[in-house]
PDB file of C-alpha atoms in Angstrom:
ATOM      1  CA  MET A   1       2.626   0.398  18.017  1.00  0.00           C
ATOM      2  CA  ARG A   2       0.735   2.501  15.480  1.00  0.00           C
ATOM      3  CA  HIS A   3       0.975   6.275  15.472  1.00  0.00           C
ATOM      4  CA  PRO A   4      -2.071   7.918  17.100  1.00  0.00           C
ATOM      5  CA  THR A   5      -3.043   9.640  13.840  1.00  0.00           C
ATOM      6  CA  ALA A   6      -3.245   6.243  12.125  1.00  0.00           C
ATOM      7  CA  VAL A   7      -5.482   5.015  14.944  1.00  0.00           C
ATOM      8  CA  VAL A   8      -7.786   8.032  14.542  1.00  0.00           C
ATOM      9  CA  VAL A   9      -7.967   7.680  10.738  1.00  0.00           C
ATOM     10  CA  SER A  10      -8.895   4.007  11.107  1.00  0.00           C
ATOM     11  CA  CYS A  11     -11.514   4.707  13.793  1.00  0.00           C
ATOM     12  CA  LEU A  12     -13.168   7.486  11.796  1.00  0.00           C
ATOM     13  CA  LYS A  13     -13.326   5.377   8.641  1.00  0.00           C
ATOM     14  CA  LYS A  14     -15.013   2.601  10.641  1.00  0.00           C
ATOM     15  CA  TRP A  15     -17.391   5.098  12.292  1.00  0.00           C
ATOM     16  CA  PHE A  16     -18.456   6.514   8.923  1.00  0.00           C
ATOM     17  CA  VAL A  17     -19.379   3.127   7.384  1.00  0.00           C
ATOM     18  CA  GLY A  18     -23.086   3.118   6.574  1.00  0.00           C
ATOM     19  CA  SER A  19     -23.464   6.849   7.252  1.00  0.00           C
ATOM     20  CA  GLU A  20     -23.762   9.868   4.981  1.00  0.00           C
ATOM     21  CA  TYR A  21     -20.014  10.361   5.532  1.00  0.00           C
ATOM     22  CA  GLU A  22     -18.930   6.950   4.255  1.00  0.00           C
ATOM     23  CA  LYS A  23     -17.229   8.431   1.168  1.00  0.00           C
ATOM     24  CA  VAL A  24     -15.422  11.223   3.034  1.00  0.00           C
ATOM     25  CA  HIS A  25     -11.670  11.158   2.439  1.00  0.00           C
ATOM     26  CA  VAL A  26     -10.029  10.745   5.887  1.00  0.00           C
ATOM     27  CA  ALA A  27      -6.224  10.970   5.971  1.00  0.00           C
ATOM     28  CA  THR A  28      -3.213  12.698   7.486  1.00  0.00           C
ATOM     29  CA  LYS A  29      -2.549  14.664   4.297  1.00  0.00           C
ATOM     30  CA  VAL A  30      -4.914  16.735   2.182  1.00  0.00           C
ATOM     31  CA  PRO A  31      -5.006  15.816  -1.517  1.00  0.00           C
ATOM     32  CA  ALA A  32      -3.690  18.453  -3.928  1.00  0.00           C
ATOM     33  CA  ASN A  33      -7.121  18.655  -5.544  1.00  0.00           C
ATOM     34  CA  ILE A  34      -9.996  18.409  -3.112  1.00  0.00           C
ATOM     35  CA  HIS A  35     -13.073  16.665  -4.513  1.00  0.00           C
ATOM     36  CA  GLY A  36     -15.791  16.401  -1.907  1.00  0.00           C
ATOM     37  CA  PRO A  37     -15.434  16.598   1.851  1.00  0.00           C
ATOM     38  CA  VAL A  38     -12.076  15.787   3.463  1.00  0.00           C
ATOM     39  CA  VAL A  39     -11.008  15.229   7.068  1.00  0.00           C
ATOM     40  CA  ARG A  40      -7.347  15.765   7.859  1.00  0.00           C
ATOM     41  CA  VAL A  41      -6.036  14.232  11.090  1.00  0.00           C
ATOM     42  CA  ASP A  42      -3.010  15.926  12.647  1.00  0.00           C
ATOM     43  CA  SER A  43      -1.315  15.610  16.021  1.00  0.00           C
ATOM     44  CA  ALA A  44       1.217  16.991  18.422  1.00  0.00           C
ATOM     45  CA  PRO A  45       3.934  14.534  19.483  1.00  0.00           C
ATOM     46  CA  PRO A  46       2.604  11.750  21.742  1.00  0.00           C
ATOM     47  CA  ASN A  47       3.385  12.191  25.423  1.00  0.00           C
ATOM     48  CA  ARG A  48       4.211   9.056  27.428  1.00  0.00           C
ATOM     49  CA  GLU A  49       2.010   9.254  30.529  1.00  0.00           C
ATOM     50  CA  THR A  50       2.776   5.832  31.978  1.00  0.00           C
ATOM     51  CA  PRO A  51       4.965   2.950  30.831  1.00  0.00           C
ATOM     52  CA  ILE A  52       1.996   1.629  28.830  1.00  0.00           C
ATOM     53  CA  THR A  53      -0.020   4.710  27.779  1.00  0.00           C
ATOM     54  CA  ASP A  54       0.390   7.757  25.554  1.00  0.00           C
ATOM     55  CA  ARG A  55      -1.582  10.996  25.596  1.00  0.00           C
ATOM     56  CA  THR A  56      -1.747  12.788  22.239  1.00  0.00           C
ATOM     57  CA  ARG A  57      -3.287  16.095  21.193  1.00  0.00           C
ATOM     58  CA  ILE A  58      -5.282  15.470  18.002  1.00  0.00           C
ATOM     59  CA  MET A  59      -6.478  18.153  15.598  1.00  0.00           C
ATOM     60  CA  LEU A  60      -9.213  17.436  13.057  1.00  0.00           C
ATOM     61  CA  GLN A  61      -9.600  19.672  10.032  1.00  0.00           C
ATOM     62  CA  ALA A  62     -12.729  19.407   7.904  1.00  0.00           C
ATOM     63  CA  TYR A  63     -12.785  20.716   4.343  1.00  0.00           C
ATOM     64  CA  GLY A  64     -16.215  21.132   2.771  1.00  0.00           C
ATOM     65  CA  ASP A  65     -18.564  23.146   0.597  1.00  0.00           C
ATOM     66  CA  ASP A  66     -19.729  25.526   3.328  1.00  0.00           C
ATOM     67  CA  ASP A  67     -19.446  26.294   7.025  1.00  0.00           C
ATOM     68  CA  GLN A  68     -22.393  24.140   8.097  1.00  0.00           C
ATOM     69  CA  ALA A  69     -21.121  21.113   6.160  1.00  0.00           C
ATOM     70  CA  CYS A  70     -17.752  21.395   7.929  1.00  0.00           C
ATOM     71  CA  VAL A  71     -19.333  21.817  11.364  1.00  0.00           C
ATOM     72  CA  ASP A  72     -21.608  18.806  10.782  1.00  0.00           C
ATOM     73  CA  LEU A  73     -18.688  16.691   9.562  1.00  0.00           C
ATOM     74  CA  LEU A  74     -16.571  17.621  12.588  1.00  0.00           C
ATOM     75  CA  ALA A  75     -19.504  16.854  14.900  1.00  0.00           C
ATOM     76  CA  ALA A  76     -19.673  13.376  13.360  1.00  0.00           C
ATOM     77  CA  CYS A  77     -15.909  12.978  13.842  1.00  0.00           C
ATOM     78  CA  LEU A  78     -16.100  14.005  17.492  1.00  0.00           C
ATOM     79  CA  ASP A  79     -19.013  11.614  18.075  1.00  0.00           C
ATOM     80  CA  GLY A  80     -16.991   8.837  16.461  1.00  0.00           C
ATOM     81  CA  LEU A  81     -13.960   9.520  18.615  1.00  0.00           C
ATOM     82  CA  GLU A  82     -16.107   9.369  21.758  1.00  0.00           C
ATOM     83  CA  MET A  83     -16.834   5.769  20.719  1.00  0.00           C
ATOM     84  CA  ALA A  84     -13.367   4.991  19.300  1.00  0.00           C
ATOM     85  CA  TYR A  85     -12.591   2.512  22.072  1.00  0.00           C
ATOM     86  CA  ARG A  86     -15.141   0.224  20.386  1.00  0.00           C
ATOM     87  CA  ALA A  87     -13.349   0.428  17.033  1.00  0.00           C
ATOM     88  CA  ASP A  88      -9.749  -0.050  18.180  1.00  0.00           C
ATOM     89  CA  LEU A  89      -8.410  -1.815  21.262  1.00  0.00           C
ATOM     90  CA  ALA A  90      -5.515   0.650  21.450  1.00  0.00           C
ATOM     91  CA  VAL A  91      -7.916   3.493  22.324  1.00  0.00           C
ATOM     92  CA  MET A  92      -8.438   4.067  26.016  1.00  0.00           C
ATOM     93  CA  ALA A  93     -10.288   7.390  25.907  1.00  0.00           C
ATOM     94  CA  TRP A  94     -11.033  10.556  23.953  1.00  0.00           C
ATOM     95  CA  GLU A  95     -11.797  14.005  25.347  1.00  0.00           C
ATOM     96  CA  THR A  96     -12.937  16.863  23.116  1.00  0.00           C
ATOM     97  CA  ASP A  97     -11.556  20.165  24.349  1.00  0.00           C
ATOM     98  CA  THR A  98     -11.973  22.434  21.324  1.00  0.00           C
ATOM     99  CA  GLU A  99     -15.311  22.566  19.531  1.00  0.00           C
ATOM    100  CA  PRO A 100     -15.367  23.353  15.782  1.00  0.00           C
ATOM    101  CA  TYR A 101     -14.159  26.797  14.746  1.00  0.00           C
ATOM    102  CA  ASN A 102     -13.423  28.464  11.413  1.00  0.00           C
ATOM    103  CA  PHE A 103      -9.816  27.781  10.370  1.00  0.00           C
ATOM    104  CA  PRO A 104      -9.109  29.187   6.868  1.00  0.00           C
ATOM    105  CA  ASP A 105      -6.455  27.415   4.814  1.00  0.00           C
ATOM    106  CA  PRO A 106      -3.968  30.003   3.482  1.00  0.00           C
ATOM    107  CA  ASP A 107      -2.878  27.606   0.720  1.00  0.00           C
ATOM    108  CA  ARG A 108      -6.459  27.105  -0.514  1.00  0.00           C
ATOM    109  CA  PRO A 109      -8.310  30.441  -0.256  1.00  0.00           C
ATOM    110  CA  GLY A 110     -11.354  29.142  -2.147  1.00  0.00           C
ATOM    111  CA  VAL A 111     -11.946  26.198   0.199  1.00  0.00           C
ATOM    112  CA  VAL A 112     -13.844  26.221   3.504  1.00  0.00           C
ATOM    113  CA  ARG A 113     -11.962  24.659   6.442  1.00  0.00           C
ATOM    114  CA  TRP A 114     -12.917  24.235  10.086  1.00  0.00           C
ATOM    115  CA  GLN A 115     -10.971  22.646  12.941  1.00  0.00           C
ATOM    116  CA  ALA A 116     -11.739  20.864  16.230  1.00  0.00           C
ATOM    117  CA  ALA A 117      -9.413  19.152  18.676  1.00  0.00           C
ATOM    118  CA  GLY A 118      -9.079  16.913  21.678  1.00  0.00           C
ATOM    119  CA  THR A 119      -6.902  14.452  23.535  1.00  0.00           C
ATOM    120  CA  LEU A 120      -6.535  10.766  22.705  1.00  0.00           C
ATOM    121  CA  TRP A 121      -5.230   8.229  25.216  1.00  0.00           C
ATOM    122  CA  THR A 122      -3.833   5.011  23.717  1.00  0.00           C
ATOM    123  CA  THR A 123      -2.129   1.879  24.974  1.00  0.00           C
ATOM    124  CA  LEU A 124       1.300   0.958  23.688  1.00  0.00           C
ATOM    125  CA  SER A 125       0.677  -2.758  23.317  1.00  0.00           C
TER     126      SER A 125
END
């Protein structure tokens, strides 16, 4: 069983292929030096809902040049997660519950960061 953040990273990378976001760095950790847009995938601990499914709160953080670039990037991420069941058989469903909002990074005051979030349901097989 892969961790839900690994599933999300994989799904987003597949979703971005052939799009304007194909070269976006998608990972669970932000590089020390940010060059270009970055999406950081974070999560709360998975919650076992049934013997074969987990429910996990996923947070997406977009780093970019300006507010609109971050909002657009997060919108693309949320669209991709709505279709994630097509990219990975472990994905059962995605539900966005927090639309993009400004989320300054205290460690990088000169960088623009926005966040969005939702719930991912995955199978354990």
